[in-house]
Short mmCIF file of C-alpha atoms in Angstrom, two decimals:
data_model
loop_
_atom_site.label_atom_id
_atom_site.label_comp_id
_atom_site.label_asym_id
_atom_site.label_seq_id
_atom_site.Cartn_x
_atom_site.Cartn_y
_atom_site.Cartn_z
CA UNK A 14 5.61 -69.53 39.79
CA UNK A 15 6.22 -67.47 37.07
CA UNK A 16 5.01 -63.48 37.58
CA UNK A 17 5.26 -62.19 34.26
CA UNK A 18 6.09 -58.19 33.73
CA UNK A 19 2.77 -56.48 33.99
CA UNK A 20 1.89 -58.57 37.20
CA UNK A 21 5.48 -57.54 38.66
CA UNK A 22 4.15 -53.99 38.23
CA UNK A 23 1.10 -55.01 39.32
CA UNK A 24 2.10 -56.10 42.46
CA UNK A 25 4.49 -53.57 43.27
CA UNK A 26 2.34 -51.06 43.02
CA UNK A 27 -0.39 -53.02 45.36
CA UNK A 28 1.72 -53.01 47.74
CA UNK A 29 2.72 -49.52 47.69
CA UNK A 30 -1.37 -49.18 48.12
CA UNK A 31 -1.40 -51.25 51.13
CA UNK A 32 0.91 -49.18 52.70
CA UNK A 33 -0.87 -45.82 51.41
CA UNK A 34 -4.01 -47.02 53.17
CA UNK A 35 -3.60 -46.09 56.56
CA UNK A 36 -6.49 -46.48 57.72
CA UNK A 37 -7.69 -49.96 55.58
CA UNK A 38 -10.62 -48.30 54.07
CA UNK A 39 -10.25 -49.68 50.60
CA UNK A 40 -9.14 -46.35 48.98
CA UNK A 41 -6.18 -43.90 49.35
CA UNK A 42 -7.22 -40.68 49.49
CA UNK A 43 -5.38 -37.40 50.47
CA UNK A 44 -5.82 -37.77 54.26
CA UNK A 45 -3.58 -40.86 54.01
CA UNK A 46 -0.54 -38.72 52.10
CA UNK A 47 -0.77 -36.38 54.96
CA UNK A 48 -0.16 -39.01 56.80
CA UNK A 49 2.87 -40.22 54.47
CA UNK A 50 3.83 -36.93 55.24
CA UNK A 51 3.84 -37.00 59.21
CA UNK A 52 5.74 -40.26 58.76
CA UNK A 53 8.65 -38.75 56.78
CA UNK A 54 8.48 -35.57 60.02
CA UNK A 55 8.11 -37.85 62.67
CA UNK A 56 10.87 -40.84 61.58
CA UNK A 57 13.58 -38.35 60.12
CA UNK A 58 13.06 -35.83 63.65
CA UNK A 59 11.98 -32.95 60.78
CA UNK A 60 11.00 -29.14 62.42
CA UNK A 61 8.71 -27.36 60.75
CA UNK A 62 10.88 -24.88 59.48
CA UNK A 63 13.32 -27.64 57.90
CA UNK A 64 13.08 -27.06 54.10
CA UNK A 65 12.82 -31.03 53.63
CA UNK A 66 9.49 -30.59 55.19
CA UNK A 67 8.36 -27.74 52.53
CA UNK A 68 9.62 -30.38 49.56
CA UNK A 69 8.55 -33.48 50.84
CA UNK A 70 4.19 -31.14 51.81
CA UNK A 71 5.02 -29.98 48.12
CA UNK A 72 6.17 -32.96 46.07
CA UNK A 73 2.89 -35.24 47.72
CA UNK A 74 0.14 -32.32 47.14
CA UNK A 75 1.72 -32.75 43.73
CA UNK A 76 1.79 -36.02 43.59
CA UNK A 77 -1.64 -36.81 44.45
CA UNK A 78 -3.11 -34.28 41.98
CA UNK A 79 -1.19 -36.28 39.15
CA UNK A 80 -2.58 -39.62 40.49
CA UNK A 81 -6.30 -37.56 40.97
CA UNK A 82 -5.87 -36.48 36.87
CA UNK A 83 -5.08 -39.88 35.75
CA UNK A 84 -7.52 -41.26 37.64
CA UNK A 85 -11.67 -41.87 36.24
CA UNK A 86 -12.82 -38.01 36.85
CA UNK A 87 -14.33 -35.92 40.07
CA UNK A 88 -12.65 -38.63 41.97
CA UNK A 89 -11.26 -37.67 45.49
CA UNK A 90 -10.36 -41.15 46.67
CA UNK A 91 -8.83 -44.53 44.63
CA UNK A 92 -9.50 -48.10 44.65
CA UNK A 93 -6.85 -50.31 44.67
CA UNK A 94 -7.30 -50.75 40.95
CA UNK A 95 -7.59 -46.80 40.14
CA UNK A 96 -4.43 -46.18 42.31
CA UNK A 97 -1.98 -48.85 40.66
CA UNK A 98 -3.52 -47.65 37.09
CA UNK A 99 -2.75 -43.90 37.78
CA UNK A 100 0.13 -44.69 40.00
CA UNK A 101 1.36 -46.62 35.83
CA UNK A 102 0.30 -43.59 33.62
CA UNK A 103 1.55 -41.24 36.49
CA UNK A 104 4.95 -42.90 36.46
CA UNK A 105 5.06 -42.58 32.48
CA UNK A 106 3.01 -38.74 32.21
CA UNK A 107 6.19 -36.65 33.23
CA UNK A 108 4.70 -33.83 31.34
CA UNK A 109 4.05 -32.36 35.08
CA UNK A 110 6.00 -34.07 37.25
CA UNK A 111 8.53 -36.78 37.22
CA UNK A 112 7.32 -38.98 39.64
CA UNK A 113 11.14 -41.07 39.30
CA UNK A 114 12.70 -38.15 40.05
CA UNK A 115 10.93 -36.41 42.64
CA UNK A 116 10.14 -39.26 44.89
CA UNK A 117 13.63 -40.06 44.58
CA UNK A 118 14.89 -37.20 45.54
CA UNK A 119 12.55 -36.26 47.66
CA UNK A 120 12.87 -39.48 50.32
CA UNK A 121 16.36 -39.40 50.09
CA UNK A 122 16.51 -36.08 51.12
CA UNK A 123 14.65 -36.98 54.17
CA UNK A 124 17.37 -39.70 54.90
CA UNK A 125 20.38 -37.43 54.19
CA UNK A 126 20.49 -35.77 56.96
CA UNK A 127 24.39 -34.01 56.72
CA UNK A 128 23.17 -33.23 52.79
CA UNK A 129 26.68 -35.92 51.28
CA UNK A 130 24.82 -37.24 49.26
CA UNK A 131 25.19 -40.70 50.60
CA UNK A 132 22.93 -42.25 53.48
CA UNK A 133 24.06 -45.37 55.96
CA UNK A 134 22.23 -48.65 56.69
CA UNK A 135 20.09 -46.94 59.79
CA UNK A 136 18.83 -44.50 57.77
CA UNK A 137 17.80 -46.49 55.52
CA UNK A 138 16.28 -48.89 57.90
CA UNK A 139 14.21 -46.13 58.67
CA UNK A 140 12.38 -45.10 55.85
CA UNK A 141 11.45 -48.64 55.36
CA UNK A 142 10.14 -49.65 59.15
CA UNK A 143 8.63 -46.03 60.33
CA UNK A 144 7.63 -44.60 56.63
CA UNK A 145 6.98 -46.93 54.59
CA UNK A 146 5.96 -49.81 57.56
CA UNK A 147 7.57 -52.56 55.69
CA UNK A 148 7.54 -55.29 58.39
CA UNK A 149 9.13 -58.50 57.00
CA UNK A 150 12.51 -59.41 58.72
CA UNK A 151 15.12 -59.71 56.08
CA UNK A 152 13.83 -55.75 54.58
CA UNK A 153 17.18 -54.72 55.69
CA UNK A 154 18.38 -56.81 52.91
CA UNK A 155 17.21 -54.67 50.09
CA UNK A 156 19.55 -52.28 51.63
CA UNK A 157 22.82 -54.24 50.36
CA UNK A 158 21.12 -54.99 47.30
CA UNK A 159 21.16 -51.22 46.43
CA UNK A 160 24.46 -50.73 48.06
CA UNK A 161 25.61 -51.66 44.09
CA UNK A 162 30.14 -50.59 44.70
CA UNK A 163 29.80 -52.16 48.15
CA UNK A 164 30.77 -49.48 50.13
CA UNK A 165 28.12 -49.80 52.79
CA UNK A 166 26.16 -46.91 51.98
CA UNK A 167 23.78 -46.34 49.15
CA UNK A 168 24.23 -42.88 47.09
CA UNK A 169 21.78 -40.94 45.67
CA UNK A 170 22.67 -42.14 42.40
CA UNK A 171 22.11 -45.32 43.55
CA UNK A 172 19.25 -45.19 45.46
CA UNK A 173 17.21 -42.82 42.21
CA UNK A 174 18.08 -45.93 40.21
CA UNK A 175 16.23 -47.95 42.65
CA UNK A 176 13.56 -45.36 42.42
CA UNK A 177 13.74 -46.45 38.46
CA UNK A 178 13.21 -49.51 38.62
CA UNK A 179 11.20 -49.60 41.18
CA UNK A 180 7.86 -47.72 38.70
CA UNK A 181 10.15 -49.54 35.74
CA UNK A 182 11.50 -52.74 35.85
CA UNK A 183 9.45 -55.70 35.43
CA UNK A 184 11.77 -57.36 36.93
CA UNK A 185 10.90 -59.20 40.38
CA UNK A 186 14.81 -59.20 41.59
CA UNK A 187 15.92 -55.78 40.39
CA UNK A 188 17.05 -53.96 43.59
CA UNK A 189 14.21 -51.32 42.96
CA UNK A 190 11.36 -54.00 42.68
CA UNK A 191 12.21 -55.28 46.27
CA UNK A 192 11.15 -51.92 48.48
CA UNK A 193 8.55 -53.36 49.97
CA UNK A 194 9.63 -56.61 50.35
CA UNK A 195 10.33 -59.87 48.03
CA UNK A 196 7.49 -59.92 45.54
#
């Protein structure tokens, strides 16, 4: 099966929808993002007074508001199709929120406990399995694809590049396209 570029972006965002729809009701709403925030806090053992908690809460509140801004008027929950379209529009419209940079930095900061701008395989695996709920057995192989210089760690730069690929790359094999598993 050959996947055309729009289908690649569609597939990636549909997988994100499946991860976000915590109660599997076919919609994503603010309560799903609150659960995501809790998964970050629990997975990375963040205390409520950790500045990363405030940053992740602020980012996801802004992200949710931007999704709603790009959704049909009056919506407080988004169907799969609405979520995909709103994400595509939000990732292109950086007038209020740079989704790619914001999600990349916020996520990386949670993994980078010592602030040295690199994360190891264990922190990345925690993100995949405990936060994003990626259950594929080979999911950790994505770590090695993101580690562009082969030093056994993912730098902030490598992670931000992957975040950009996730939201904008039409290549189904780009490292950032594989965050939620192989397409």
